[in-house]
Tab-separated table of C-alpha atoms in Angstrom:
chain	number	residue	atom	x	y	z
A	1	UNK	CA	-5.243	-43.997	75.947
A	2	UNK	CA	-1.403	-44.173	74.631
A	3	UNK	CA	-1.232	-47.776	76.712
A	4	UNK	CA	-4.313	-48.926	74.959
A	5	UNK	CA	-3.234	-48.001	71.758
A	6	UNK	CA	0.013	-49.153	72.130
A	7	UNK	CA	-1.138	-53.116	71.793
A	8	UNK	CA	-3.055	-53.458	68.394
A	9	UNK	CA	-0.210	-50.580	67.230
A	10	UNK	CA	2.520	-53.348	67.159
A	11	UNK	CA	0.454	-55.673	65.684
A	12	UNK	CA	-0.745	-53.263	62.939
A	13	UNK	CA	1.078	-54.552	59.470
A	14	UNK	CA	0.641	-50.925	58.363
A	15	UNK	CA	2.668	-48.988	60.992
A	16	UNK	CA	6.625	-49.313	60.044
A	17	UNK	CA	8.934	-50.279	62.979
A	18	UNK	CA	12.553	-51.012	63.218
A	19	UNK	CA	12.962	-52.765	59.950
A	20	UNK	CA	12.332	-49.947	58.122
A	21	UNK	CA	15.524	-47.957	58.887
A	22	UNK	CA	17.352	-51.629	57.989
A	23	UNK	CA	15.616	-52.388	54.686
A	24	UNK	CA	16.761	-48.195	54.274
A	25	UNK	CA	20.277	-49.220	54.687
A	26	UNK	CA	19.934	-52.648	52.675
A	27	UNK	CA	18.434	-50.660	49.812
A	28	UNK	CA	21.295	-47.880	50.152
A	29	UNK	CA	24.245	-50.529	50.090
A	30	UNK	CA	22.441	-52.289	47.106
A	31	UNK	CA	22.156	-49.031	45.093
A	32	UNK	CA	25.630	-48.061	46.249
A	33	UNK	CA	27.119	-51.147	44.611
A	34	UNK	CA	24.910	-51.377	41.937
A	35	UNK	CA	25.496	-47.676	40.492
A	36	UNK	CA	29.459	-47.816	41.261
A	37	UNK	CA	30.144	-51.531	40.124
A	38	UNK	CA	27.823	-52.983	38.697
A	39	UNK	CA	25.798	-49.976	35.925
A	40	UNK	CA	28.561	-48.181	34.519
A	41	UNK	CA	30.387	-50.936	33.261
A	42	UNK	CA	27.046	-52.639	31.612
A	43	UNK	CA	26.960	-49.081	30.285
A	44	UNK	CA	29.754	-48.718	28.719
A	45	UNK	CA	29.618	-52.060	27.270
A	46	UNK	CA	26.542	-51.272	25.765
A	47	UNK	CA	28.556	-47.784	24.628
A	48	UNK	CA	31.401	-49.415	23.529
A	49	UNK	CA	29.015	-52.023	21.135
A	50	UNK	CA	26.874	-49.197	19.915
A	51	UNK	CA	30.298	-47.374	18.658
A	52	UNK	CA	31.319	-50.923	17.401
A	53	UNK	CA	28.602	-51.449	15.771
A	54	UNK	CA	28.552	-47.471	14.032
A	55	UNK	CA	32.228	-47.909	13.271
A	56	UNK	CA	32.047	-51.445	11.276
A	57	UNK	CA	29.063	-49.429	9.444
A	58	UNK	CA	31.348	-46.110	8.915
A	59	UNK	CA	34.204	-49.049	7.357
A	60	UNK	CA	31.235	-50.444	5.635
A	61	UNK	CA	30.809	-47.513	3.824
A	62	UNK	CA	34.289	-46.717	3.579
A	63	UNK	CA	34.452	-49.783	1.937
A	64	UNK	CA	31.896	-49.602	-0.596
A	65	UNK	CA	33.086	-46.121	-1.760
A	66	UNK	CA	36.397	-47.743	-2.179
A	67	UNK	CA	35.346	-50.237	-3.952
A	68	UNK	CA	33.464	-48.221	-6.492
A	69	UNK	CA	36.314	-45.989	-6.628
A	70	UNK	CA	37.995	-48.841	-7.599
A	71	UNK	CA	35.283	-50.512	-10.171
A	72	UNK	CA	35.589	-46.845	-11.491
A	73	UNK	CA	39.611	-47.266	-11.755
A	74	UNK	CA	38.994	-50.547	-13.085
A	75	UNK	CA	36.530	-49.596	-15.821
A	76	UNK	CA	38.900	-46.555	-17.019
A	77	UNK	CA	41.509	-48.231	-16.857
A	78	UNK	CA	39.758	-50.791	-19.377
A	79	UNK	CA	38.616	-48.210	-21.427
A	80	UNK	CA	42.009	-47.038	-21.599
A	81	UNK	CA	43.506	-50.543	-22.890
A	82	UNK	CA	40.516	-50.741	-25.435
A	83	UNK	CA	41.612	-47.350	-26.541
A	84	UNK	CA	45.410	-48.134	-26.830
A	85	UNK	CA	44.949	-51.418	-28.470
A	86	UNK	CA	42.623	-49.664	-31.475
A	87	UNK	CA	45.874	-47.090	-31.640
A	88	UNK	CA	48.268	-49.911	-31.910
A	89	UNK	CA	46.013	-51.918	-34.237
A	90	UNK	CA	45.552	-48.806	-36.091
A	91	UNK	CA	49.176	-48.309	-36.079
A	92	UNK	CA	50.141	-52.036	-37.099
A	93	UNK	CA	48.162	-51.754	-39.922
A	94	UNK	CA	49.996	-48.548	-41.168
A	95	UNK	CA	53.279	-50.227	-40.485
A	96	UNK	CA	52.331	-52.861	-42.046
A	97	UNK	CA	51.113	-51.169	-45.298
A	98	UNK	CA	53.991	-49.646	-45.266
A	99	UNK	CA	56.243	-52.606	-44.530
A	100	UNK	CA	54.468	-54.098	-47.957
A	101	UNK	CA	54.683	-50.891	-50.340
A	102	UNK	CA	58.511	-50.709	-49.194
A	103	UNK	CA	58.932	-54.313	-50.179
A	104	UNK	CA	57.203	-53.964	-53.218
A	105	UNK	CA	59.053	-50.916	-54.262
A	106	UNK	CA	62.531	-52.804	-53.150
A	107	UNK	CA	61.200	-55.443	-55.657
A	108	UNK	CA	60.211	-53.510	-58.114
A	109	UNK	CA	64.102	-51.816	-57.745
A	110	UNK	CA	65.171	-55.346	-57.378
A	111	UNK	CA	63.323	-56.251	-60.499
A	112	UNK	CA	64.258	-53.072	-62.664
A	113	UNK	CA	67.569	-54.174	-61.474
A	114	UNK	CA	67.322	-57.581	-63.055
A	115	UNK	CA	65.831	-56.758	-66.117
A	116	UNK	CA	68.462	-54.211	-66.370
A	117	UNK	CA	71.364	-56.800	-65.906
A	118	UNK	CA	69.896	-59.227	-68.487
A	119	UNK	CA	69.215	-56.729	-70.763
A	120	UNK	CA	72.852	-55.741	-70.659
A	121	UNK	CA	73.799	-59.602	-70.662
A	122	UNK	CA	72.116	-60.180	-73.788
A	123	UNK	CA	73.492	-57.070	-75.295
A	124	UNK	CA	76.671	-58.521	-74.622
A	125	UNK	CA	76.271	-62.065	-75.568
A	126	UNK	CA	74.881	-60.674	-78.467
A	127	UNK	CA	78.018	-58.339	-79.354
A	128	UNK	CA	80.144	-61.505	-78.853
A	129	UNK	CA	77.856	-63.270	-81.025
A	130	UNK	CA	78.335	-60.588	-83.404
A	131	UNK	CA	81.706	-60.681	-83.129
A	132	UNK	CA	82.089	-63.893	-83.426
A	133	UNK	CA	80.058	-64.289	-86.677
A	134	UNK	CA	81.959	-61.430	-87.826
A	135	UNK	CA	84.809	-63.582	-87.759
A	136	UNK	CA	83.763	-66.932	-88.735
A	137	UNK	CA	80.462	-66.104	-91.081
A	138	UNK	CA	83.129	-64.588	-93.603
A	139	UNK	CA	85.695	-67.908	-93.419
A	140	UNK	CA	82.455	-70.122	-93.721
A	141	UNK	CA	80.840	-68.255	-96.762
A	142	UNK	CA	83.745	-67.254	-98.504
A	143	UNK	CA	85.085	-71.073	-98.152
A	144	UNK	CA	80.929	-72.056	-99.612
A	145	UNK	CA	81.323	-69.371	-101.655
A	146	UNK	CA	84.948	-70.283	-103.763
A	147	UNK	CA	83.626	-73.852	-103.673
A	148	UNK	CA	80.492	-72.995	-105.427
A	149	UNK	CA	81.988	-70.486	-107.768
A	150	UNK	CA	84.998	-72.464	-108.068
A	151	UNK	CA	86.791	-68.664	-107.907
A	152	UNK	CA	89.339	-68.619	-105.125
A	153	UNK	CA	88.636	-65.781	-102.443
A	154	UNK	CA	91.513	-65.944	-100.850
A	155	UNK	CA	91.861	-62.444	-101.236
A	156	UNK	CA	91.935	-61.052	-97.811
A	157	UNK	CA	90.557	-57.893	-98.674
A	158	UNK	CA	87.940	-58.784	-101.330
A	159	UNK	CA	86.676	-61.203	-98.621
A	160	UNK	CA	86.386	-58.610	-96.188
A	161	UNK	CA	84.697	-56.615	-98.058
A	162	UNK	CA	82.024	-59.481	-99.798
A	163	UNK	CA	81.044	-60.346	-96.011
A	164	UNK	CA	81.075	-56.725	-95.041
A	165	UNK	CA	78.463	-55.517	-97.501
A	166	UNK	CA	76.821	-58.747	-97.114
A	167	UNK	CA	76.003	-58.185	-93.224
A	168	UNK	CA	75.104	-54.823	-94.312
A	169	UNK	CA	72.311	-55.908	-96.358
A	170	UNK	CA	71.437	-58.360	-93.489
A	171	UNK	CA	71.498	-55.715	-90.788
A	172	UNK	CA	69.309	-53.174	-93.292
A	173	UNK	CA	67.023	-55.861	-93.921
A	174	UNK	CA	66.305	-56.749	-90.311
B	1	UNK	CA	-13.012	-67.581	54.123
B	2	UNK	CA	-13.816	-65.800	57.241
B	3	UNK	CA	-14.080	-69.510	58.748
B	4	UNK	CA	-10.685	-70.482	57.481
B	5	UNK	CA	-8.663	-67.331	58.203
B	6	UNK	CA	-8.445	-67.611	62.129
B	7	UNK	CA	-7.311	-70.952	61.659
B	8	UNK	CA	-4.673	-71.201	59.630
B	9	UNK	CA	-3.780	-67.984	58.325
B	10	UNK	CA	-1.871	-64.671	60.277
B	11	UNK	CA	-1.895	-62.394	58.463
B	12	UNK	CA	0.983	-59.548	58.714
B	13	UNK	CA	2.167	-61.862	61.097
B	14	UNK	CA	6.666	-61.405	61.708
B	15	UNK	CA	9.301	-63.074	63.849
B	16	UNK	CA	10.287	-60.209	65.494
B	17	UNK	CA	13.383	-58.996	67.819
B	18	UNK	CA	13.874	-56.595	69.680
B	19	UNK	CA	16.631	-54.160	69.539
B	20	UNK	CA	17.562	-50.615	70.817
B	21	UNK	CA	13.659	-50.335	71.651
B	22	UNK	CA	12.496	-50.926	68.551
B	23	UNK	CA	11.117	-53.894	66.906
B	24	UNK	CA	12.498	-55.455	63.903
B	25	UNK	CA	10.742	-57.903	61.602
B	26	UNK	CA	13.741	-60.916	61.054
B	27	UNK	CA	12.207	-62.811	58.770
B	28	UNK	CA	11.624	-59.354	56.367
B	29	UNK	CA	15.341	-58.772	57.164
B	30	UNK	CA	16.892	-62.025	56.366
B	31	UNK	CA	14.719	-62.669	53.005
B	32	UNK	CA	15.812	-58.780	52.078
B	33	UNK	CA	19.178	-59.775	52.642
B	34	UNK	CA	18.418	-63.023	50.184
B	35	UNK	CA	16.918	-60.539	47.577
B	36	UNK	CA	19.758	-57.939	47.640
B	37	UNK	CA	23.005	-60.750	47.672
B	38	UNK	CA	20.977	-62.252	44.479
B	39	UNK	CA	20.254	-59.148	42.592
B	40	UNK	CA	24.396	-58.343	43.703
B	41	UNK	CA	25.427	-61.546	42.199
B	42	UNK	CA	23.306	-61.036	38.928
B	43	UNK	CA	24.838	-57.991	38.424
B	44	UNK	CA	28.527	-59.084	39.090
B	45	UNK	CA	28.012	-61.705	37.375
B	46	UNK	CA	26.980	-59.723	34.679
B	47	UNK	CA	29.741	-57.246	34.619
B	48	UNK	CA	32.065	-60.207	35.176
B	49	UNK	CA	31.452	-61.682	31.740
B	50	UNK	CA	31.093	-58.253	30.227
B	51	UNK	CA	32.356	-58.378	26.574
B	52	UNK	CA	33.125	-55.108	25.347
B	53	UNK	CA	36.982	-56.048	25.211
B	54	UNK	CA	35.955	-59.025	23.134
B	55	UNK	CA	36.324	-58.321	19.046
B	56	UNK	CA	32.391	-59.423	17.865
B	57	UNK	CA	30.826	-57.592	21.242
B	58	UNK	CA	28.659	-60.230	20.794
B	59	UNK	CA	26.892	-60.163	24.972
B	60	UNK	CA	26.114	-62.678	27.247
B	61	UNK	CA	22.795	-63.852	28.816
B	62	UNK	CA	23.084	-62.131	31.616
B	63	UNK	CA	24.204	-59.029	29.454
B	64	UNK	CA	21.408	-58.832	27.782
B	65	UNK	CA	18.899	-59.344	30.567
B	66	UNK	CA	20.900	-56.102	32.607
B	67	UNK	CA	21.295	-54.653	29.459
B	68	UNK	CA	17.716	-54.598	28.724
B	69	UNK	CA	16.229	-53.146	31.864
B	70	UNK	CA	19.574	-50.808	32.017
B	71	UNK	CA	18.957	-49.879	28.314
B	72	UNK	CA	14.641	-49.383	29.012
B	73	UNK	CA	15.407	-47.377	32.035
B	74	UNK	CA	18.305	-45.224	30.372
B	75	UNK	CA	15.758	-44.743	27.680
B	76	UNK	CA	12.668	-43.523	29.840
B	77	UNK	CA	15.190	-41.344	31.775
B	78	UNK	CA	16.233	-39.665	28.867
B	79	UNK	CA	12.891	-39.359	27.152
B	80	UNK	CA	11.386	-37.892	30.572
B	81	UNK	CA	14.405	-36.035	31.726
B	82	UNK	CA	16.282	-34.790	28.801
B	83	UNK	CA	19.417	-36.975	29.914
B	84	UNK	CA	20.641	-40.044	31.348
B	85	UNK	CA	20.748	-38.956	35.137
B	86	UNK	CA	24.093	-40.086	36.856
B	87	UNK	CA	21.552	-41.098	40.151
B	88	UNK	CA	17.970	-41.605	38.572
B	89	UNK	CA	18.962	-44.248	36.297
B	90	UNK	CA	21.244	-46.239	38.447
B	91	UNK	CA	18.083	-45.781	41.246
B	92	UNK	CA	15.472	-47.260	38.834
B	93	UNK	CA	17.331	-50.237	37.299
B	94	UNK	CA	18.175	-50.839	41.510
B	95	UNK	CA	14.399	-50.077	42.293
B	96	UNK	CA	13.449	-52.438	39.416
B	97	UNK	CA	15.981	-55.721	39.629
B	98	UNK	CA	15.470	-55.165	43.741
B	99	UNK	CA	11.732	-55.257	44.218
B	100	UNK	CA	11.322	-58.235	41.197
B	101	UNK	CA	13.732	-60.003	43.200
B	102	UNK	CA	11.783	-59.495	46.470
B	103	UNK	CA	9.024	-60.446	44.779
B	104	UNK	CA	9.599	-63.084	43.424
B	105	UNK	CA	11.430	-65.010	46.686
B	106	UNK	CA	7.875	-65.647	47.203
B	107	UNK	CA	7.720	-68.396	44.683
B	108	UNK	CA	10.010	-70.538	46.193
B	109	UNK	CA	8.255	-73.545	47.037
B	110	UNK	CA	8.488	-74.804	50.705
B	111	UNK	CA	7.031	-77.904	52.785
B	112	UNK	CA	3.435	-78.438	51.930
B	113	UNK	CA	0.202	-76.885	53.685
B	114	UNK	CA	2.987	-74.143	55.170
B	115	UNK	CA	2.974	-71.322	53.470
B	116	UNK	CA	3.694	-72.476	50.067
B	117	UNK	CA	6.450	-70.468	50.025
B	118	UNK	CA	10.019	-70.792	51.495
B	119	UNK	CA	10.795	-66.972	52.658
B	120	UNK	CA	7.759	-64.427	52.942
B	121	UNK	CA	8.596	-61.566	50.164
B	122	UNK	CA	10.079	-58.556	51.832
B	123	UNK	CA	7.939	-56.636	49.574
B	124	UNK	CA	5.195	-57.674	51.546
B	125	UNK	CA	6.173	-55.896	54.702
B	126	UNK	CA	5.545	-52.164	54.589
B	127	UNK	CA	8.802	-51.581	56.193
B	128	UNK	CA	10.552	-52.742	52.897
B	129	UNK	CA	8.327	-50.468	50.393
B	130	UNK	CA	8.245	-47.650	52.916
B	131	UNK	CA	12.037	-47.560	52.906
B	132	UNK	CA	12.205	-47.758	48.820
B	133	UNK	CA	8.902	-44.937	48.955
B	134	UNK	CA	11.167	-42.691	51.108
B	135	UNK	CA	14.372	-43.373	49.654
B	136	UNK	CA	12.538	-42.480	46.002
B	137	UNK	CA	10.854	-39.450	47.361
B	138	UNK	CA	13.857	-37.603	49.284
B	139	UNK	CA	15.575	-38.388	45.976
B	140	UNK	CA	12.730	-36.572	43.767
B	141	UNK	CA	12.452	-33.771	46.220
B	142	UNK	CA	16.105	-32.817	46.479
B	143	UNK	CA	16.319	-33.224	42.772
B	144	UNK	CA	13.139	-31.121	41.978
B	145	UNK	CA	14.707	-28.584	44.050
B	146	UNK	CA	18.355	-28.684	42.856
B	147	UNK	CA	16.603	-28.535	39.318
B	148	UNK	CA	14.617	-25.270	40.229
B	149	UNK	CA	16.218	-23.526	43.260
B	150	UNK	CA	14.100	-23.579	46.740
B	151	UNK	CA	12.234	-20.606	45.508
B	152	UNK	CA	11.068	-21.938	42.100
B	153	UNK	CA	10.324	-25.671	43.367
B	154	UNK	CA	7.894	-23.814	45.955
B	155	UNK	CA	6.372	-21.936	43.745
B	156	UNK	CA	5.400	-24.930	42.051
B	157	UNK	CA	2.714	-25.462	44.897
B	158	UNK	CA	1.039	-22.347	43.903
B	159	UNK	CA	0.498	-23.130	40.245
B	160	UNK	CA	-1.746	-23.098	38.438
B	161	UNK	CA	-3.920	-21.243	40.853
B	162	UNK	CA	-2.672	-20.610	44.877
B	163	UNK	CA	-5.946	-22.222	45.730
B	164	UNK	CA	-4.399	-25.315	44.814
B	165	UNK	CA	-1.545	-25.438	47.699
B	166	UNK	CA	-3.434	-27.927	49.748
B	167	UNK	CA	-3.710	-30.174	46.597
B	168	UNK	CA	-0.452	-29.842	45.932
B	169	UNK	CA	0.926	-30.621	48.842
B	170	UNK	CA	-1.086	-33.522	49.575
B	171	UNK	CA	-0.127	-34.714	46.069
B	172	UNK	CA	3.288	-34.472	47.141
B	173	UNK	CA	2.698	-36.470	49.936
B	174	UNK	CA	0.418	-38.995	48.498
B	175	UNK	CA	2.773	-39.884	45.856
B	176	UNK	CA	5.255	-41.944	48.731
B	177	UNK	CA	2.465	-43.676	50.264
B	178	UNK	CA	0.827	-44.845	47.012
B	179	UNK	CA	4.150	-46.112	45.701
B	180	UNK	CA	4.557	-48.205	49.007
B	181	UNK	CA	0.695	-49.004	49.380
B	182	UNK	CA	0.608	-50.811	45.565
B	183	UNK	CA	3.926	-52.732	45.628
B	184	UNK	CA	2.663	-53.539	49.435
B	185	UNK	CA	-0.678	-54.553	48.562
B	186	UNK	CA	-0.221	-56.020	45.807
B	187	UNK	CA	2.572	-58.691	46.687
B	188	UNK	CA	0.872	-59.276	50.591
B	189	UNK	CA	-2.437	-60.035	48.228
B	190	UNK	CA	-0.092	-62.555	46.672
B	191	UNK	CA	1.085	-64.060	49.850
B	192	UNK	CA	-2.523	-64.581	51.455
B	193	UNK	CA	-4.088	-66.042	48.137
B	194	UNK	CA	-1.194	-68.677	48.646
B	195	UNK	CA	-1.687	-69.272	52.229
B	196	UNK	CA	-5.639	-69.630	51.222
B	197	UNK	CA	-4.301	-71.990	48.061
B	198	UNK	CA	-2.478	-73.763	50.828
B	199	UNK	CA	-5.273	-74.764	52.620
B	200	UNK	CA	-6.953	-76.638	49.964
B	201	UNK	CA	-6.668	-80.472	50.413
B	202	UNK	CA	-3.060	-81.886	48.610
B	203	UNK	CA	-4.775	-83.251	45.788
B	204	UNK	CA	-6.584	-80.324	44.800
B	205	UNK	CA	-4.175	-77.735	45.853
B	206	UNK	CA	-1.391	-78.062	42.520
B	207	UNK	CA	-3.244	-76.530	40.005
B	208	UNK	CA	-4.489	-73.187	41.849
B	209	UNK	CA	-0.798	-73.321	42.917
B	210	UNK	CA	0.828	-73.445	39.785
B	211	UNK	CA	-1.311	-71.032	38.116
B	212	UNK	CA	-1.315	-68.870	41.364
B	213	UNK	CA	2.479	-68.528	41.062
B	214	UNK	CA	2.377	-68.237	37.556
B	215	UNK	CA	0.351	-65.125	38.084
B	216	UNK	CA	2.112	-63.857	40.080
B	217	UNK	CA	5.611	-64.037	38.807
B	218	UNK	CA	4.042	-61.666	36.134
B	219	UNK	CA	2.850	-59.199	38.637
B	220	UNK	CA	6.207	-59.121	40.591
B	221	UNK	CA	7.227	-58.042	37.216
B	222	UNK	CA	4.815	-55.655	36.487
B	223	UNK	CA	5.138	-54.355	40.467
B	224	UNK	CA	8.747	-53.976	40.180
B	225	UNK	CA	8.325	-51.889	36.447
B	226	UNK	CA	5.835	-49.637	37.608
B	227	UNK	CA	7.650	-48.809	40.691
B	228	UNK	CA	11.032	-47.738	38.377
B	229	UNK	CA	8.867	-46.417	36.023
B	230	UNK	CA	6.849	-44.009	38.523
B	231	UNK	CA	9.898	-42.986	40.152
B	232	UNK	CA	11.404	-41.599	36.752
B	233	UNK	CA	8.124	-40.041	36.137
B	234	UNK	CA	8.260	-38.309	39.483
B	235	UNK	CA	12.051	-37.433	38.954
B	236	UNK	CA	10.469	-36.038	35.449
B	237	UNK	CA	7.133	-33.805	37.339
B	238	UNK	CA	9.617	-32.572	40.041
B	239	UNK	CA	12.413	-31.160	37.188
B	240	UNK	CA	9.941	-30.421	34.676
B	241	UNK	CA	9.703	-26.186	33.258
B	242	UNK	CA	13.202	-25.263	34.847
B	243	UNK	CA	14.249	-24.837	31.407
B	244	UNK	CA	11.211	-24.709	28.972
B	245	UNK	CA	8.523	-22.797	27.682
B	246	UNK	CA	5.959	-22.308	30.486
B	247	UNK	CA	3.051	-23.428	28.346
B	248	UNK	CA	5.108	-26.268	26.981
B	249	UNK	CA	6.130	-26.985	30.076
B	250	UNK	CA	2.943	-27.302	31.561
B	251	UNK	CA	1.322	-29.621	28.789
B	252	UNK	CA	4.129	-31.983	29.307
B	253	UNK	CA	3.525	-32.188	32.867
B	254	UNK	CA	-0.307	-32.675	32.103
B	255	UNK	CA	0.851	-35.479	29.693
B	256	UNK	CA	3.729	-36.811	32.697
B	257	UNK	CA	0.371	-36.819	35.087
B	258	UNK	CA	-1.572	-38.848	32.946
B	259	UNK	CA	1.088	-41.641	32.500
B	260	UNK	CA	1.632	-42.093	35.753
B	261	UNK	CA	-1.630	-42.056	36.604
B	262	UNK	CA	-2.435	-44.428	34.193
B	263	UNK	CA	0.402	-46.922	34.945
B	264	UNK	CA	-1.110	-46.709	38.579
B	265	UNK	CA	-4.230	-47.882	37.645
B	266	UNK	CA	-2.742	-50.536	35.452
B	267	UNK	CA	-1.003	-51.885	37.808
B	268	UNK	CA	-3.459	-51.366	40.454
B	269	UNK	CA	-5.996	-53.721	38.226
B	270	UNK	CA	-3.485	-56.586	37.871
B	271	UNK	CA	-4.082	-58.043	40.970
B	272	UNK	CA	-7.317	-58.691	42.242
B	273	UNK	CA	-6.371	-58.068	45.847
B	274	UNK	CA	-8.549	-60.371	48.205
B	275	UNK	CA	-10.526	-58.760	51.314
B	276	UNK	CA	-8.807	-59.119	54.328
């Protein structure tokens, strides 16, 4: 019986022989260097992306916060400005008004001041004219005077006295 | 077909040597040895250009193709498991890259009327799938029992009901040979509807061809994703409850059940495998 079935055994695709413990150890070696050489790099690389990929997405973020942190800044800081150039508008203008009501006062001082001078000018000029008529008003008149009346005037005193009186009058009259 | 077949076609046919009394299939071995130096230089050449010193991290090609399957896997690990397992994950992406590899060898075109195809796929030899199977199910085993202590993981064979131990266990051991059956059947289907396209007259023969290995590009693909994702789903059954509520636990083993049943069937309807 086992010689019989021996024959059509070897030919029988079905039946493993010798090959099998071969392609065993063929299969062993590949998976050997496949799982120490070959897998864990392609798996970390694939790790090592993945983290790449969730890190430039983390500084993304990072990022994007920062920035608005920094449109925020920005934005403050212009409200800021706005804010300090109304206060130094606001405070120009007061300067300003009162840079003018100084000036005006100075020139109404200035003014007063003037005024002041010329009045005292003309009180002066007019004292010298005074004076001055004092002396020559009596010389002319009492000269017109003797001519018309033909009287001589030369009295010193009676002169005196005619152009006193006579400015008197004028003076009361005025 | 039964007319062509003993004249052309042998099927499960190897070159074979033999060695220490046992017989090994050389053409299996040498196109396995094709499948695993490719797979090794994708995934060097990956890591070579690996850019996560670079300042944009922007990847490569390659990157992103190991970084997709590494990145799916990872993801079903995690979902099914509750982590990324230091062993599951690196076994599915190797499970995955290895058997599309294998798989797709086949579509390397060779002289014409041969076999249409430069090196048989290793896949199509049970040897290769039977070694992946075994290497899958040791795995879930001694994880399922590290998860749960000897005790528990046994005791897992007498729920729901103790009546159930024979199902169980046969479940247990069905799971291995249905992983290496599908991936088996599936890709030696492939290889025998192109040794059948080969025999069809030159001028005729291109466009069955073409859209033959079209066809089944996409179900080395869909071989080589079922077989990763089955394995995480048995790595997921074997751990489940260890930590859980029991009746929590149990409805998301129902649910674990389901999808793997269902991504059996799916994948066992994507090939229409011929008679032979």
């Amino acid at each position: 019986m086992a010689s019989v079935a021996i024959t059509p055994m070897e030919q029988n695709f079905l039946v493993p022989n010798g090959t099998f413990f071969v392609e065993l150890i063929a299969f062993g070696v590949l998976l050997f260097l496949l799982g120490k050489y070959v897998i864990p790099p392609i798996n970390r690389a694939m790790t090592a992306r993945q983290e790449a990929i969730r890190a430039e997405f983390a500084e993304l973020d990072e990022a994007k916060s920062e920035a608005e942190a920094a449109e925020e800044e920005f934005k403050s800081q212009i409200a800021d400005a706005r804010h300090e150039a109304a206060r130094i508008r606001e405070e120009a203008r007061e300067q300003g008004a009162a840079i003018i009501a100084e000036m005006r006062e100075q020139a109404q001082t200035e003014a007063a001041r003037i005024i002041e001078h010329a009045h005292a000018q003309i009180e002066a000029d007019r004292k010298a004219a005074v004076t001055s008529l004092r002396a020559e008003v009596g010389t002319l008149a009492t000269t017109l005077a003797g001519r018309i009346v033909g009287e001589s005037l030369e009295d010193e005193a009676r002169q005196s006295r005619v152009v006193d009186r006579f400015l008197a009058e004028l003076e009361g009259a005025s | 077909m039964t007319g062509l077949v003993p004249m052309e076609i042998k099927i499960g046919h190897h070159v074979e040597r033999e060695w220490l009394g046992m017989t090994f299939n050389i053409d299996t071995i040498i196109s396995t040895l094709v499948a695993g130096v490719l797979v090794l230089l994708l995934g060097f050449w990956a890591t070579r250009s690996l850019t996560k010193d670079t300042e944009d991290h922007v990847p490569t090609k390659v990157q992103i193709l190991w970084e997709l399957v590494v990145g799916e896997v990872n993801k079903q690990v995690e979902d099914n498991l509750g982590k990324v397992h230091p062993f599951v994950a690196p076994l599915a992406i190797s499970l995955f890259f290895f058997i599309l590899f294998c798989n797709w060898l086949e579509l390397v075109p060779t002289e014409i009327n041969e076999h249409l195809h430069l090196l048989p796929a290793p896949t199509a030899d049970t040897n290769l799938t039977y070694a992946l199977a075994a290497v899958t199910m040791v795995s879930v085993w001694t994880y399922g029992i590290r998860q749960k202590g000897v005790k528990g993981y046994f005791k897992h064979f007498l729920e729901p009901f103790p009546v159930l131990l024979p199902l169980n266990i046969l479940e247990e051991l069905i799971k291995p040979i249905t992983l290496a059956l599908r991936l088996f059947g599936n890709i030696f289907a492939g290889g025998i509807m192109l040794a059948l396209i080969g025999l069809i007259p030159l001028y005729a023969m291109w466009a069955p061809n073409i859209l033959w290995k079209a066809f089944d590009a996409v179900i080395g693909v869909i071989q080589a994703f079922i077989f990763a994702l089955l394995t995480v789903l048995y790595f997921a059954m074997a751990g489940a409850g260890h930590e859980e509520h029991e009746s929590h636990e149990e409805h998301e083993d129902e649910q674990r059940k389901k999808k793997a049943a269902e991504a059996a069937a799916v994948s066992d309807e994507a090939t229409p495998v011929p008679a032979h």
